[in-house]
Coordinates of C-alpha atoms in Angstrom, one line a residue:
M3 CA -19.2 0.7 15.1
A4 CA -18.0 -1.4 12.1
I5 CA -15.7 1.4 10.7
E6 CA -13.7 1.4 13.9
R7 CA -13.1 -2.3 13.7
I8 CA -12.2 -2.1 10.0
V9 CA -9.7 0.8 10.7
A10 CA -8.3 -1.1 13.6
D11 CA -7.5 -4.1 11.3
V12 CA -5.9 -2.0 8.6
D13 CA -2.2 -2.7 7.8
P14 CA 0.1 -0.5 9.9
E15 CA 1.8 0.8 6.7
I16 CA -1.6 2.1 5.4
K17 CA -2.3 3.7 8.8
R18 CA 1.1 5.6 8.6
K19 CA 0.3 6.8 5.1
A20 CA -3.2 7.9 6.3
E21 CA -1.5 9.8 9.1
D22 CA 0.6 11.6 6.4
L23 CA -2.5 12.4 4.4
K24 CA -4.2 13.6 7.5
R25 CA -1.5 16.2 8.0
V26 CA -1.9 17.4 4.4
T27 CA -5.7 17.2 4.1
G28 CA -6.9 17.8 7.6
K29 CA -9.3 14.8 7.3
P30 CA -9.6 12.3 10.1
V31 CA -7.7 9.0 9.6
K32 CA -11.0 7.0 9.7
T33 CA -12.4 9.1 6.9
I34 CA -9.3 8.7 4.8
I35 CA -9.2 4.9 5.2
S36 CA -13.0 4.7 4.6
E37 CA -12.6 6.6 1.4
L38 CA -9.7 4.4 0.3
I39 CA -11.8 1.3 1.0
E40 CA -14.8 2.8 -0.9
Q41 CA -12.6 3.6 -3.9
E42 CA -11.1 0.1 -4.0
Y43 CA -14.5 -1.5 -3.7
K44 CA -15.8 0.6 -6.6
R45 CA -12.7 -0.3 -8.7
V46 CA -13.1 -4.1 -8.0
V47 CA -16.9 -4.1 -8.7
K48 CA -16.3 -2.1 -11.9
E49 CA -13.8 -4.7 -13.1
E50 CA -16.2 -7.6 -12.6

């Protein structure tokens, strides 16, 4: 799936932060990273 490839290419620092968020929220790392990407996309599109 595409999301696995995207998550695999994410910066290691972001992955570490996502692991920290996983401990707090209980959400899977893939979900956390997907949500971050979606938020950033919406922010960028809104600015244009």
